[in-house]
mmCIF file of C-alpha atoms in Angstrom:
data_model
loop_
_atom_site.group_PDB
_atom_site.id
_atom_site.type_symbol
_atom_site.label_atom_id
_atom_site.label_comp_id
_atom_site.label_asym_id
_atom_site.label_seq_id
_atom_site.Cartn_x
_atom_site.Cartn_y
_atom_site.Cartn_z
ATOM 1 C CA MET A 239 -63.575 15.643 17.466
ATOM 2 C CA LEU A 240 -65.756 16.879 15.109
ATOM 3 C CA ALA A 241 -62.538 17.763 13.478
ATOM 4 C CA ALA A 242 -61.208 14.629 13.417
ATOM 5 C CA THR A 243 -63.309 12.237 12.583
ATOM 6 C CA SER A 244 -66.547 11.784 9.695
ATOM 7 C CA LEU A 245 -68.535 9.396 11.417
ATOM 8 C CA PRO A 246 -71.841 10.755 13.438
ATOM 9 C CA LEU A 247 -70.940 11.741 17.403
ATOM 10 C CA ILE A 248 -73.129 11.746 19.816
ATOM 11 C CA VAL A 249 -72.807 14.298 22.790
ATOM 12 C CA TYR A 250 -74.030 12.813 26.402
ATOM 13 C CA GLY A 251 -73.982 15.731 29.004
ATOM 14 C CA PRO A 252 -73.495 14.937 32.677
ATOM 15 C CA GLY A 253 -76.781 13.417 33.429
ATOM 16 C CA GLN A 254 -78.312 15.303 35.636
ATOM 17 C CA PRO A 255 -81.042 17.961 33.663
ATOM 18 C CA ASP A 256 -79.512 21.039 34.918
ATOM 19 C CA LYS A 257 -76.062 20.520 33.692
ATOM 20 C CA ASP A 258 -76.748 18.348 30.319
ATOM 21 C CA ASN A 259 -79.697 21.752 29.549
ATOM 22 C CA ASP A 260 -76.656 23.995 29.779
ATOM 23 C CA VAL A 261 -73.739 21.717 28.771
ATOM 24 C CA LEU A 262 -75.495 20.511 26.131
ATOM 25 C CA VAL A 263 -77.809 23.636 24.571
ATOM 26 C CA ALA A 264 -73.333 24.690 23.974
ATOM 27 C CA VAL A 265 -72.353 22.143 22.450
ATOM 28 C CA ALA A 266 -75.050 21.978 19.713
ATOM 29 C CA GLU A 267 -75.195 25.937 19.865
ATOM 30 C CA ALA A 268 -71.542 24.786 18.811
ATOM 31 C CA ALA A 269 -71.226 22.058 16.558
ATOM 32 C CA ALA A 270 -74.197 23.749 15.248
ATOM 33 C CA GLY A 271 -75.508 21.660 11.177
ATOM 34 C CA GLU A 272 -73.295 18.352 12.106
ATOM 35 C CA ARG A 273 -76.146 16.953 12.760
ATOM 36 C CA LEU A 274 -75.504 15.348 16.381
ATOM 37 C CA ALA A 275 -77.337 12.774 19.101
ATOM 38 C CA LEU A 276 -77.927 15.038 21.912
ATOM 39 C CA GLY A 277 -79.444 12.995 25.133
ATOM 40 C CA ILE A 278 -80.648 12.380 27.592
ATOM 41 C CA ALA A 279 -83.547 14.871 27.770
ATOM 42 C CA GLU A 280 -86.343 13.642 29.743
ATOM 43 C CA GLN A 281 -89.656 14.335 30.934
ATOM 44 C CA SER A 282 -87.518 17.448 33.804
ATOM 45 C CA ASN A 283 -85.763 18.917 30.365
ATOM 46 C CA TYR A 284 -87.575 18.532 26.842
ATOM 47 C CA ARG A 285 -87.805 21.573 26.062
ATOM 48 C CA THR A 286 -84.976 22.291 26.485
ATOM 49 C CA MET A 287 -83.449 19.908 24.253
ATOM 50 C CA VAL A 288 -85.635 19.650 21.381
ATOM 51 C CA ALA A 289 -85.786 23.613 21.023
ATOM 52 C CA ALA A 290 -81.066 22.609 21.429
ATOM 53 C CA CYS A 291 -81.584 20.273 18.863
ATOM 54 C CA LEU A 292 -84.314 22.015 16.410
ATOM 55 C CA GLY A 293 -82.611 24.878 16.518
ATOM 56 C CA ASN A 294 -79.490 23.901 15.112
ATOM 57 C CA GLY A 295 -79.083 20.475 13.233
ATOM 58 C CA HIS A 296 -79.855 18.060 15.312
ATOM 59 C CA LEU A 297 -80.948 14.749 16.750
ATOM 60 C CA VAL A 298 -82.244 13.679 20.559
ATOM 61 C CA ILE A 299 -81.607 10.925 23.044
ATOM 62 C CA ALA A 300 -85.094 10.251 24.837
ATOM 63 C CA ARG A 301 -85.364 8.387 27.781
ATOM 64 C CA ALA A 302 -87.778 7.201 29.702
ATOM 65 C CA PRO A 303 -87.900 4.920 32.896
ATOM 66 C CA ILE A 304 -88.476 1.054 31.542
ATOM 67 C CA ASP A 305 -92.154 1.804 30.443
ATOM 68 C CA VAL A 306 -94.215 1.190 27.203
ATOM 69 C CA ASN A 307 -96.347 4.408 27.966
ATOM 70 C CA MET A 308 -93.271 6.975 29.204
ATOM 71 C CA GLN A 309 -91.643 6.063 26.494
ATOM 72 C CA LYS A 310 -94.793 6.662 23.684
ATOM 73 C CA GLN A 311 -95.369 9.319 25.664
ATOM 74 C CA LEU A 312 -91.864 11.318 25.593
ATOM 75 C CA ASN A 313 -91.978 10.651 22.293
ATOM 76 C CA ILE A 314 -95.282 12.073 21.533
ATOM 77 C CA LEU A 315 -94.794 15.690 23.714
ATOM 78 C CA ILE A 316 -91.148 15.624 21.688
ATOM 79 C CA SER A 317 -92.997 15.522 18.533
ATOM 80 C CA ASP A 318 -95.791 17.500 20.026
ATOM 81 C CA MET A 319 -92.716 20.263 19.972
ATOM 82 C CA ARG A 320 -92.008 19.595 16.011
ATOM 83 C CA LEU A 321 -89.063 17.626 16.428
ATOM 84 C CA ASP A 322 -89.115 15.064 13.823
ATOM 85 C CA LEU A 323 -89.533 11.555 14.320
ATOM 86 C CA ASP A 324 -86.679 10.788 12.047
ATOM 87 C CA ARG A 325 -84.806 12.624 14.245
ATOM 88 C CA VAL A 326 -85.365 10.551 17.972
ATOM 89 C CA LEU A 327 -83.739 8.099 19.213
ATOM 90 C CA MET A 328 -85.331 6.008 21.889
ATOM 91 C CA ASP A 329 -83.479 5.558 25.018
ATOM 92 C CA PRO A 330 -85.948 3.494 27.415
ATOM 93 C CA THR A 331 -83.693 2.567 30.040
ATOM 94 C CA THR A 332 -81.546 -0.746 29.831
ATOM 95 C CA GLY A 333 -80.673 -2.924 33.408
ATOM 96 C CA ALA A 334 -77.917 -4.854 33.340
ATOM 97 C CA LEU A 335 -77.249 -8.850 33.379
ATOM 98 C CA GLY A 336 -78.787 -9.284 37.582
ATOM 99 C CA TYR A 337 -79.936 -6.212 37.812
ATOM 100 C CA GLY A 338 -83.438 -5.909 35.696
ATOM 101 C CA LEU A 339 -81.627 -6.895 32.147
ATOM 102 C CA GLU A 340 -85.207 -9.550 31.865
ATOM 103 C CA TYR A 341 -87.946 -6.339 32.443
ATOM 104 C CA SER A 342 -86.017 -4.157 30.387
ATOM 105 C CA TYR A 343 -85.367 -6.611 27.638
ATOM 106 C CA SER A 344 -89.614 -7.664 27.498
ATOM 107 C CA VAL A 345 -90.226 -2.784 27.577
ATOM 108 C CA MET A 346 -88.141 -3.574 24.864
ATOM 109 C CA GLU A 347 -89.868 -6.417 23.488
ATOM 110 C CA ARG A 348 -92.577 -3.872 23.908
ATOM 111 C CA LEU A 349 -91.698 -1.051 22.127
ATOM 112 C CA ARG A 350 -90.529 -3.189 18.825
ATOM 113 C CA LEU A 351 -93.457 -5.016 18.658
ATOM 114 C CA ALA A 352 -95.710 -2.083 19.272
ATOM 115 C CA ALA A 353 -93.813 -0.371 16.356
ATOM 116 C CA LEU A 354 -94.133 -4.114 14.148
ATOM 117 C CA THR A 355 -97.785 -4.408 14.284
ATOM 118 C CA GLY A 356 -98.375 -0.010 13.085
ATOM 119 C CA ASP A 357 -97.833 2.255 16.368
ATOM 120 C CA GLY A 358 -96.311 5.522 14.682
ATOM 121 C CA MET A 359 -95.080 7.256 17.803
ATOM 122 C CA VAL A 360 -92.536 3.619 19.474
ATOM 123 C CA GLN A 361 -90.536 3.452 15.695
ATOM 124 C CA GLN A 362 -87.930 4.504 16.572
ATOM 125 C CA PRO A 363 -84.308 3.357 17.112
ATOM 126 C CA MET A 364 -83.779 2.232 20.635
ATOM 127 C CA ILE A 365 -80.304 3.441 21.855
ATOM 128 C CA CYS A 366 -79.311 1.435 25.063
ATOM 129 C CA THR A 367 -75.940 2.513 27.424
ATOM 130 C CA VAL A 368 -75.315 -0.666 27.972
ATOM 131 C CA GLY A 369 -72.442 -0.201 29.516
ATOM 132 C CA GLU A 370 -72.667 2.137 32.164
ATOM 133 C CA GLU A 371 -75.199 0.203 33.466
ATOM 134 C CA ALA A 372 -73.425 -3.086 32.862
ATOM 135 C CA TRP A 373 -70.092 -1.464 34.555
ATOM 136 C CA ARG A 374 -72.216 -0.312 37.928
ATOM 137 C CA ALA A 375 -72.808 -3.614 38.311
ATOM 138 C CA LYS A 376 -71.055 -4.656 41.628
ATOM 139 C CA GLU A 377 -70.138 -9.179 39.936
ATOM 140 C CA SER A 378 -68.150 -6.237 37.095
ATOM 141 C CA LYS A 379 -66.615 -3.624 39.447
ATOM 142 C CA VAL A 380 -65.781 -5.718 42.687
ATOM 143 C CA ASN A 381 -61.523 -6.910 42.397
ATOM 144 C CA THR A 382 -61.097 -8.267 45.600
ATOM 145 C CA GLY A 383 -63.538 -10.251 48.620
ATOM 146 C CA VAL A 384 -65.285 -12.288 46.039
ATOM 147 C CA PRO A 385 -65.352 -16.320 46.819
ATOM 148 C CA ALA A 386 -63.605 -18.019 44.336
ATOM 149 C CA ALA A 387 -66.270 -19.090 41.769
ATOM 150 C CA TRP A 388 -66.853 -15.762 40.507
ATOM 151 C CA GLY A 389 -63.653 -15.844 38.399
ATOM 152 C CA ASP A 390 -61.314 -13.421 36.493
ATOM 153 C CA TRP A 391 -62.140 -10.410 37.198
ATOM 154 C CA LYS A 392 -61.421 -8.315 33.498
ATOM 155 C CA LYS A 393 -63.230 -11.923 31.872
ATOM 156 C CA ARG A 394 -66.262 -11.040 34.555
ATOM 157 C CA ALA A 395 -66.281 -7.578 33.295
ATOM 158 C CA THR A 396 -65.727 -7.658 30.243
ATOM 159 C CA HIS A 397 -68.269 -10.923 29.222
ATOM 160 C CA TRP A 398 -70.887 -9.024 31.804
ATOM 161 C CA GLU A 399 -70.588 -6.099 29.902
ATOM 162 C CA VAL A 400 -71.482 -8.341 27.009
ATOM 163 C CA ILE A 401 -74.290 -10.658 27.480
ATOM 164 C CA THR A 402 -76.740 -7.386 28.649
ATOM 165 C CA ALA A 403 -75.662 -5.410 24.665
ATOM 166 C CA GLY A 404 -76.130 -8.823 23.123
ATOM 167 C CA SER A 405 -79.391 -8.929 25.338
ATOM 168 C CA GLN A 406 -80.273 -5.856 23.891
ATOM 169 C CA LEU A 407 -79.646 -5.792 20.788
ATOM 170 C CA LEU A 408 -81.651 -9.251 20.365
ATOM 171 C CA ALA A 409 -84.578 -7.671 22.139
ATOM 172 C CA GLY A 410 -84.258 -4.630 19.406
ATOM 173 C CA ALA A 411 -81.713 -1.767 20.387
ATOM 174 C CA ASN A 412 -80.096 -0.411 17.095
ATOM 175 C CA ILE A 413 -76.882 0.982 18.813
ATOM 176 C CA VAL A 414 -75.329 -0.699 21.478
ATOM 177 C CA VAL A 415 -72.729 2.181 24.086
ATOM 178 C CA LEU A 416 -70.120 0.425 25.774
ATOM 179 C CA ARG A 417 -66.797 1.232 26.817
ATOM 180 C CA HIS A 418 -64.525 -1.789 27.491
ATOM 181 C CA PRO A 419 -62.778 -1.529 24.513
ATOM 182 C CA ASP A 420 -63.050 -5.384 24.636
ATOM 183 C CA SER A 421 -66.316 -5.659 24.795
ATOM 184 C CA VAL A 422 -66.631 -3.623 21.807
ATOM 185 C CA ALA A 423 -64.996 -6.205 19.384
ATOM 186 C CA ARG A 424 -66.717 -9.129 20.828
ATOM 187 C CA ILE A 425 -70.302 -7.416 20.474
ATOM 188 C CA LYS A 426 -68.805 -6.116 16.727
ATOM 189 C CA GLN A 427 -68.009 -10.128 15.423
ATOM 190 C CA THR A 428 -71.592 -11.559 17.492
#
């Protein structure tokens, strides 16, 4: 992938801290100096992830579970390991439309307000894995056995992702990770 593009790359592991450590440390070493964004660093594995980023010149995606104080604490712990905060992307975790969107929106809003009032520990860019959450919702996955009022499944599913992504951008997200090409086009247009 590095040879095929000059664009910045974000690399996610399988989503289990132990496996993320194994996979992403190897990725960090193989792509030393390329300045990838690697994730997910959470409370349980941030030390390994940050060390891999420090040693190989990458950024870390720091995920906390929809809580302002936990996100700030994780950022502090990462900073204490001497990784510059300009190499941290915050992932405050998101909920999809109908599945916690309002709560995650308010957490993101509070993170942005804290940053604007001078809290240096939450002034990092925010990244949200919208596609992962939106396509987990039953309204996006289910095509049969649903009320006719739900409408066309393909339209409904992409609407779910677009509405979630648009909301996250309005709440202050800098990057939204999407899954469906139609959603990407619609968010770019937005």
